[in-house]
């Protein structure tokens, strides 16, 4: 699927960089329906690759977990809007297993979905997120982040032991995101910013120590500058 917008700007305090944003725009950024803002229908979808679960059984305690957030840094989804999760059974049918109605912005919330039905333990298992929205607007924003599927989990396995980058670094240049080298070399000192900032998020429940640094390399030769 190509409908969702993978980005680093729409999530408010994301768990990590790279959220999947669901809205009412197609893969080209155009409303699915440019004429009606009242009709609601399926909009964006995000489907996993096929996953072989044939060697597993309900006894293996498989859980699919993810974080979701309505609105983020966009428009909030209305009560009639929704985010839905489907799972594919061994008949090839996608079955609805979870959904949530729209609301104003909230922090990312984690959802734990146990996989206990024997119909899901086959060689072509897939899961699919879909949002329902009014198709005229770029509203009904949902952000999904940090999807995990694993065995030997429990409903209380919610800890994310990860210190993750949570934003895009600021630019090296004062006035531009990029510029010709011939222009830059005239006066490098005036073009460079005095400092570059980034942010990280400790998702673990306890305090963690972090070592950090930066290396700048020449993209052509690979040498450290």
PDB file of C-alpha atoms in Angstrom:
ATOM      1  CA  UNK A   1       0.000   0.000   0.000  1.00  0.00           C
ATOM      2  CA  UNK A   2       1.172   3.550  -0.738  1.00  0.00           C
ATOM      3  CA  UNK A   3      -1.673   5.657   0.640  1.00  0.00           C
ATOM      4  CA  UNK A   4      -0.250   6.486   4.071  1.00  0.00           C
ATOM      5  CA  UNK A   5       2.210   9.324   4.584  1.00  0.00           C
ATOM      6  CA  UNK A   6       5.445   8.182   6.268  1.00  0.00           C
ATOM      7  CA  UNK A   7       6.903  11.270   7.914  1.00  0.00           C
ATOM      8  CA  UNK A   8       8.673  12.899  10.846  1.00  0.00           C
ATOM      9  CA  UNK A   9       6.421  15.927  11.301  1.00  0.00           C
ATOM     10  CA  UNK A  10       2.789  14.873  11.855  1.00  0.00           C
ATOM     11  CA  UNK A  11       3.242  13.053  15.161  1.00  0.00           C
ATOM     12  CA  UNK A  12       3.112  15.052  18.421  1.00  0.00           C
ATOM     13  CA  UNK A  13       5.853  13.694  20.715  1.00  0.00           C
ATOM     14  CA  UNK A  14       6.179  10.454  18.707  1.00  0.00           C
ATOM     15  CA  UNK A  15       7.599   7.264  20.181  1.00  0.00           C
ATOM     16  CA  UNK A  16      10.267   7.324  17.461  1.00  0.00           C
ATOM     17  CA  UNK A  17      10.949   8.972  14.116  1.00  0.00           C
ATOM     18  CA  UNK A  18       8.897   7.767  11.168  1.00  0.00           C
ATOM     19  CA  UNK A  19       5.174   7.647  11.923  1.00  0.00           C
ATOM     20  CA  UNK A  20       2.539   6.408   9.472  1.00  0.00           C
ATOM     21  CA  UNK A  21      -0.108   9.114   9.006  1.00  0.00           C
ATOM     22  CA  UNK A  22      -3.631   8.200   7.850  1.00  0.00           C
ATOM     23  CA  UNK A  23      -5.820  10.968   6.403  1.00  0.00           C
ATOM     24  CA  UNK A  24      -8.289  11.552   3.562  1.00  0.00           C
ATOM     25  CA  UNK A  25      -5.648  12.155   0.867  1.00  0.00           C
ATOM     26  CA  UNK A  26      -4.487   9.594  -1.670  1.00  0.00           C
ATOM     27  CA  UNK A  27      -0.873   8.712  -2.448  1.00  0.00           C
ATOM     28  CA  UNK A  28      -0.559  11.887  -4.555  1.00  0.00           C
ATOM     29  CA  UNK A  29      -1.822  14.180  -1.792  1.00  0.00           C
ATOM     30  CA  UNK A  30      -5.210  14.701  -3.472  1.00  0.00           C
ATOM     31  CA  UNK A  31      -8.559  14.225  -1.642  1.00  0.00           C
ATOM     32  CA  UNK A  32     -10.187  10.887  -2.435  1.00  0.00           C
ATOM     33  CA  UNK A  33     -13.425  12.765  -3.078  1.00  0.00           C
ATOM     34  CA  UNK A  34     -13.145  16.424  -4.145  1.00  0.00           C
ATOM     35  CA  UNK A  35     -16.891  17.077  -4.128  1.00  0.00           C
ATOM     36  CA  UNK A  36     -18.444  15.811  -0.902  1.00  0.00           C
ATOM     37  CA  UNK A  37     -17.253  16.458   2.636  1.00  0.00           C
ATOM     38  CA  UNK A  38     -20.099  14.566   4.282  1.00  0.00           C
ATOM     39  CA  UNK A  39     -19.752  11.072   2.840  1.00  0.00           C
ATOM     40  CA  UNK A  40     -17.459   8.852   4.885  1.00  0.00           C
ATOM     41  CA  UNK A  41     -15.689   5.822   3.501  1.00  0.00           C
ATOM     42  CA  UNK A  42     -12.478   3.842   3.708  1.00  0.00           C
ATOM     43  CA  UNK A  43      -9.526   6.115   3.005  1.00  0.00           C
ATOM     44  CA  UNK A  44      -5.890   5.154   3.624  1.00  0.00           C
ATOM     45  CA  UNK A  45      -4.705   1.633   4.318  1.00  0.00           C
ATOM     46  CA  UNK A  46      -1.407   0.114   5.427  1.00  0.00           C
ATOM     47  CA  UNK A  47      -0.956  -3.633   4.967  1.00  0.00           C
ATOM     48  CA  UNK A  48       1.914  -5.721   6.287  1.00  0.00           C
ATOM     49  CA  UNK A  49       3.938  -8.122   4.209  1.00  0.00           C
ATOM     50  CA  UNK A  50       2.908 -11.767   4.528  1.00  0.00           C
ATOM     51  CA  UNK A  51       4.150 -13.283   7.795  1.00  0.00           C
ATOM     52  CA  UNK A  52       4.521 -17.043   8.275  1.00  0.00           C
ATOM     53  CA  UNK A  53       2.763 -17.988  11.510  1.00  0.00           C
ATOM     54  CA  UNK A  54       2.223 -21.622  10.534  1.00  0.00           C
ATOM     55  CA  UNK A  55       4.758 -22.870  13.096  1.00  0.00           C
ATOM     56  CA  UNK A  56       2.938 -21.086  15.924  1.00  0.00           C
ATOM     57  CA  UNK A  57      -0.189 -21.833  17.912  1.00  0.00           C
ATOM     58  CA  UNK A  58      -2.322 -20.001  20.497  1.00  0.00           C
ATOM     59  CA  UNK A  59      -0.079 -21.501  23.182  1.00  0.00           C
ATOM     60  CA  UNK A  60       2.818 -19.299  21.963  1.00  0.00           C
ATOM     61  CA  UNK A  61       1.114 -16.163  23.285  1.00  0.00           C
ATOM     62  CA  UNK A  62       1.502 -13.935  20.216  1.00  0.00           C
ATOM     63  CA  UNK A  63       0.654 -10.272  20.573  1.00  0.00           C
ATOM     64  CA  UNK A  64       0.495  -7.494  18.011  1.00  0.00           C
ATOM     65  CA  UNK A  65       1.110  -4.110  19.634  1.00  0.00           C
ATOM     66  CA  UNK A  66       1.236  -0.581  18.270  1.00  0.00           C
ATOM     67  CA  UNK A  67       0.921   3.045  19.310  1.00  0.00           C
ATOM     68  CA  UNK A  68      -1.716   5.324  17.815  1.00  0.00           C
ATOM     69  CA  UNK A  69      -2.542   9.027  18.123  1.00  0.00           C
ATOM     70  CA  UNK A  70      -5.497  11.050  16.813  1.00  0.00           C
ATOM     71  CA  UNK A  71      -4.807  14.496  15.335  1.00  0.00           C
ATOM     72  CA  UNK A  72      -1.103  14.857  16.141  1.00  0.00           C
ATOM     73  CA  UNK A  73       0.057  17.992  14.346  1.00  0.00           C
ATOM     74  CA  UNK A  74      -2.949  18.022  12.007  1.00  0.00           C
ATOM     75  CA  UNK A  75      -6.749  18.135  12.144  1.00  0.00           C
ATOM     76  CA  UNK A  76      -8.493  15.924  14.669  1.00  0.00           C
ATOM     77  CA  UNK A  77     -10.726  13.078  13.446  1.00  0.00           C
ATOM     78  CA  UNK A  78     -14.406  13.498  14.245  1.00  0.00           C
ATOM     79  CA  UNK A  79     -16.408  11.035  16.311  1.00  0.00           C
ATOM     80  CA  UNK A  80     -17.762   9.471  13.107  1.00  0.00           C
ATOM     81  CA  UNK A  81     -14.211   8.896  11.844  1.00  0.00           C
ATOM     82  CA  UNK A  82     -12.284   5.835  12.956  1.00  0.00           C
ATOM     83  CA  UNK A  83      -9.069   3.843  12.798  1.00  0.00           C
ATOM     84  CA  UNK A  84      -9.474   0.101  12.263  1.00  0.00           C
ATOM     85  CA  UNK A  85      -7.198  -2.946  12.438  1.00  0.00           C
ATOM     86  CA  UNK A  86      -7.856  -6.098  10.413  1.00  0.00           C
ATOM     87  CA  UNK A  87      -6.122  -9.493  10.453  1.00  0.00           C
ATOM     88  CA  UNK A  88      -6.161 -12.028   7.618  1.00  0.00           C
ATOM     89  CA  UNK A  89      -7.353 -15.546   8.459  1.00  0.00           C
ATOM     90  CA  UNK A  90      -6.474 -18.750   6.632  1.00  0.00           C
ATOM     91  CA  UNK A  91      -9.476 -18.295   4.313  1.00  0.00           C
ATOM     92  CA  UNK A  92      -7.852 -15.121   2.956  1.00  0.00           C
ATOM     93  CA  UNK A  93     -10.442 -12.856   4.615  1.00  0.00           C
ATOM     94  CA  UNK A  94      -9.470  -9.717   6.527  1.00  0.00           C
ATOM     95  CA  UNK A  95     -11.335  -9.715   9.846  1.00  0.00           C
ATOM     96  CA  UNK A  96     -11.880  -6.594  11.944  1.00  0.00           C
ATOM     97  CA  UNK A  97     -10.245  -7.077  15.352  1.00  0.00           C
ATOM     98  CA  UNK A  98     -10.008  -3.529  16.755  1.00  0.00           C
ATOM     99  CA  UNK A  99     -11.222   0.011  16.122  1.00  0.00           C
ATOM    100  CA  UNK A 100     -11.362   3.419  17.807  1.00  0.00           C
ATOM    101  CA  UNK A 101     -13.487   6.504  17.159  1.00  0.00           C
ATOM    102  CA  UNK A 102     -12.082   9.951  16.430  1.00  0.00           C
ATOM    103  CA  UNK A 103     -11.244  12.522  19.087  1.00  0.00           C
ATOM    104  CA  UNK A 104      -9.051  15.542  19.719  1.00  0.00           C
ATOM    105  CA  UNK A 105      -5.312  15.199  20.134  1.00  0.00           C
ATOM    106  CA  UNK A 106      -4.055  12.749  22.731  1.00  0.00           C
ATOM    107  CA  UNK A 107      -0.624  11.359  23.575  1.00  0.00           C
ATOM    108  CA  UNK A 108       0.348   8.184  21.748  1.00  0.00           C
ATOM    109  CA  UNK A 109      -1.461   5.217  23.310  1.00  0.00           C
ATOM    110  CA  UNK A 110      -0.324   1.619  23.074  1.00  0.00           C
ATOM    111  CA  UNK A 111      -2.730  -1.169  22.081  1.00  0.00           C
ATOM    112  CA  UNK A 112      -2.106  -4.864  22.779  1.00  0.00           C
ATOM    113  CA  UNK A 113      -3.911  -7.351  20.509  1.00  0.00           C
ATOM    114  CA  UNK A 114      -3.607 -11.068  21.406  1.00  0.00           C
ATOM    115  CA  UNK A 115      -3.612 -13.491  18.474  1.00  0.00           C
ATOM    116  CA  UNK A 116      -5.483 -16.477  19.841  1.00  0.00           C
ATOM    117  CA  UNK A 117      -7.758 -17.656  17.031  1.00  0.00           C
ATOM    118  CA  UNK A 118      -6.299 -20.709  15.269  1.00  0.00           C
ATOM    119  CA  UNK A 119      -7.540 -19.282  11.942  1.00  0.00           C
ATOM    120  CA  UNK A 120      -4.643 -16.780  12.017  1.00  0.00           C
ATOM    121  CA  UNK A 121      -1.829 -19.308  12.353  1.00  0.00           C
ATOM    122  CA  UNK A 122      -1.032 -19.856   8.684  1.00  0.00           C
ATOM    123  CA  UNK A 123       1.772 -19.082   6.257  1.00  0.00           C
ATOM    124  CA  UNK A 124       0.305 -15.913   4.732  1.00  0.00           C
ATOM    125  CA  UNK A 125      -0.842 -13.985   7.801  1.00  0.00           C
ATOM    126  CA  UNK A 126      -1.178 -10.219   7.343  1.00  0.00           C
ATOM    127  CA  UNK A 127      -2.549  -7.293   9.305  1.00  0.00           C
ATOM    128  CA  UNK A 128      -3.982  -4.088   7.865  1.00  0.00           C
ATOM    129  CA  UNK A 129      -4.715  -0.650   9.310  1.00  0.00           C
ATOM    130  CA  UNK A 130      -7.479   1.397   7.643  1.00  0.00           C
ATOM    131  CA  UNK A 131      -9.073   4.728   8.502  1.00  0.00           C
ATOM    132  CA  UNK A 132     -12.608   5.855   7.749  1.00  0.00           C
ATOM    133  CA  UNK A 133     -12.952   9.566   7.001  1.00  0.00           C
ATOM    134  CA  UNK A 134     -14.880  12.238   5.149  1.00  0.00           C
ATOM    135  CA  UNK A 135     -13.109  12.050   1.801  1.00  0.00           C
ATOM    136  CA  UNK A 136     -13.137  15.755   0.878  1.00  0.00           C
ATOM    137  CA  UNK A 137     -10.661  17.018   3.471  1.00  0.00           C
ATOM    138  CA  UNK A 138      -7.123  16.289   4.614  1.00  0.00           C
ATOM    139  CA  UNK A 139      -8.512  15.882   8.112  1.00  0.00           C
ATOM    140  CA  UNK A 140      -9.182  12.839  10.272  1.00  0.00           C
ATOM    141  CA  UNK A 141      -5.474  12.512  11.030  1.00  0.00           C
ATOM    142  CA  UNK A 142      -4.306   9.324  12.727  1.00  0.00           C
ATOM    143  CA  UNK A 143      -0.667   8.514  13.446  1.00  0.00           C
ATOM    144  CA  UNK A 144       0.551   4.933  13.974  1.00  0.00           C
ATOM    145  CA  UNK A 145       3.992   4.173  15.356  1.00  0.00           C
ATOM    146  CA  UNK A 146       6.113   1.333  16.739  1.00  0.00           C
ATOM    147  CA  UNK A 147       4.279  -1.775  15.529  1.00  0.00           C
ATOM    148  CA  UNK A 148       5.556  -4.986  17.128  1.00  0.00           C
ATOM    149  CA  UNK A 149       4.552  -8.625  16.598  1.00  0.00           C
ATOM    150  CA  UNK A 150       6.186 -11.348  18.688  1.00  0.00           C
ATOM    151  CA  UNK A 151       5.598 -14.550  20.620  1.00  0.00           C
ATOM    152  CA  UNK A 152       5.909 -15.158  24.359  1.00  0.00           C
ATOM    153  CA  UNK A 153       4.322 -11.851  25.240  1.00  0.00           C
ATOM    154  CA  UNK A 154       1.524 -10.893  27.607  1.00  0.00           C
ATOM    155  CA  UNK A 155      -1.004  -8.088  27.955  1.00  0.00           C
ATOM    156  CA  UNK A 156       1.431  -6.430  30.360  1.00  0.00           C
ATOM    157  CA  UNK A 157       4.339  -6.512  27.888  1.00  0.00           C
ATOM    158  CA  UNK A 158       4.064  -2.808  27.171  1.00  0.00           C
ATOM    159  CA  UNK A 159       7.560  -1.608  28.017  1.00  0.00           C
ATOM    160  CA  UNK A 160       9.515  -0.224  25.058  1.00  0.00           C
ATOM    161  CA  UNK A 161      13.164  -0.347  26.091  1.00  0.00           C
ATOM    162  CA  UNK A 162      14.402   2.046  23.461  1.00  0.00           C
ATOM    163  CA  UNK A 163      16.036   5.450  23.473  1.00  0.00           C
ATOM    164  CA  UNK A 164      14.833   6.644  20.078  1.00  0.00           C
ATOM    165  CA  UNK A 165      15.385   9.701  17.919  1.00  0.00           C
ATOM    166  CA  UNK A 166      12.085  11.571  17.961  1.00  0.00           C
ATOM    167  CA  UNK A 167      12.626  14.493  15.579  1.00  0.00           C
ATOM    168  CA  UNK A 168      14.523  15.493  12.466  1.00  0.00           C
ATOM    169  CA  UNK A 169      17.872  17.266  13.110  1.00  0.00           C
ATOM    170  CA  UNK A 170      18.010  20.949  12.318  1.00  0.00           C
ATOM    171  CA  UNK A 171      19.916  22.041   9.227  1.00  0.00           C
ATOM    172  CA  UNK A 172      23.615  22.826   9.019  1.00  0.00           C
ATOM    173  CA  UNK A 173      22.936  25.997   7.046  1.00  0.00           C
ATOM    174  CA  UNK A 174      21.632  29.372   8.210  1.00  0.00           C
ATOM    175  CA  UNK A 175      19.253  30.175   5.361  1.00  0.00           C
ATOM    176  CA  UNK A 176      18.871  27.038   3.239  1.00  0.00           C
ATOM    177  CA  UNK A 177      18.300  23.319   3.465  1.00  0.00           C
ATOM    178  CA  UNK A 178      20.964  22.838   0.771  1.00  0.00           C
ATOM    179  CA  UNK A 179      23.018  25.020  -1.549  1.00  0.00           C
ATOM    180  CA  UNK A 180      25.647  24.759  -4.325  1.00  0.00           C
ATOM    181  CA  UNK A 181      29.158  24.193  -2.993  1.00  0.00           C
ATOM    182  CA  UNK A 182      30.468  26.988  -5.212  1.00  0.00           C
ATOM    183  CA  UNK A 183      28.173  29.378  -3.372  1.00  0.00           C
ATOM    184  CA  UNK A 184      28.967  27.929   0.046  1.00  0.00           C
ATOM    185  CA  UNK A 185      32.757  28.103  -0.287  1.00  0.00           C
ATOM    186  CA  UNK A 186      32.707  31.893  -0.822  1.00  0.00           C
ATOM    187  CA  UNK A 187      32.018  32.447   2.867  1.00  0.00           C
ATOM    188  CA  UNK A 188      31.483  29.183   4.777  1.00  0.00           C
ATOM    189  CA  UNK A 189      31.472  30.836   8.216  1.00  0.00           C
ATOM    190  CA  UNK A 190      28.461  32.984   7.360  1.00  0.00           C
ATOM    191  CA  UNK A 191      26.509  30.070   5.884  1.00  0.00           C
ATOM    192  CA  UNK A 192      26.895  27.585   8.764  1.00  0.00           C
ATOM    193  CA  UNK A 193      24.759  27.629  11.905  1.00  0.00           C
ATOM    194  CA  UNK A 194      26.595  27.817  15.241  1.00  0.00           C
ATOM    195  CA  UNK A 195      24.894  24.661  16.496  1.00  0.00           C
ATOM    196  CA  UNK A 196      22.706  21.775  15.363  1.00  0.00           C
ATOM    197  CA  UNK A 197      19.969  20.342  17.558  1.00  0.00           C
ATOM    198  CA  UNK A 198      18.180  17.008  17.694  1.00  0.00           C
ATOM    199  CA  UNK A 199      15.982  15.232  20.226  1.00  0.00           C
ATOM    200  CA  UNK A 200      15.696  11.758  21.676  1.00  0.00           C
ATOM    201  CA  UNK A 201      12.980  10.120  23.742  1.00  0.00           C
ATOM    202  CA  UNK A 202      13.539   7.612  26.504  1.00  0.00           C
ATOM    203  CA  UNK A 203      10.690   5.130  26.141  1.00  0.00           C
ATOM    204  CA  UNK A 204      11.907   2.943  29.002  1.00  0.00           C
ATOM    205  CA  UNK A 205      10.216   3.279  32.404  1.00  0.00           C
ATOM    206  CA  UNK A 206      13.496   4.106  34.152  1.00  0.00           C
ATOM    207  CA  UNK A 207      16.169   6.741  33.662  1.00  0.00           C
ATOM    208  CA  UNK A 208      18.881   5.819  31.160  1.00  0.00           C
ATOM    209  CA  UNK A 209      22.304   7.316  30.512  1.00  0.00           C
ATOM    210  CA  UNK A 210      23.111   8.290  26.940  1.00  0.00           C
ATOM    211  CA  UNK A 211      26.373   8.942  25.135  1.00  0.00           C
ATOM    212  CA  UNK A 212      26.029  11.065  22.023  1.00  0.00           C
ATOM    213  CA  UNK A 213      28.157  12.583  19.296  1.00  0.00           C
ATOM    214  CA  UNK A 214      28.265  13.406  15.608  1.00  0.00           C
ATOM    215  CA  UNK A 215      30.517  12.474  12.710  1.00  0.00           C
ATOM    216  CA  UNK A 216      30.548  14.414   9.412  1.00  0.00           C
ATOM    217  CA  UNK A 217      31.768  12.521   6.342  1.00  0.00           C
ATOM    218  CA  UNK A 218      32.531  13.422   2.765  1.00  0.00           C
ATOM    219  CA  UNK A 219      29.801  11.672   0.754  1.00  0.00           C
ATOM    220  CA  UNK A 220      32.177  11.073  -2.165  1.00  0.00           C
ATOM    221  CA  UNK A 221      35.281   9.688  -0.468  1.00  0.00           C
ATOM    222  CA  UNK A 222      33.797   8.601   2.833  1.00  0.00           C
ATOM    223  CA  UNK A 223      36.540  10.406   4.724  1.00  0.00           C
ATOM    224  CA  UNK A 224      35.738  11.997   8.069  1.00  0.00           C
ATOM    225  CA  UNK A 225      35.697  15.783   7.909  1.00  0.00           C
TER     226      UNK A 225
END
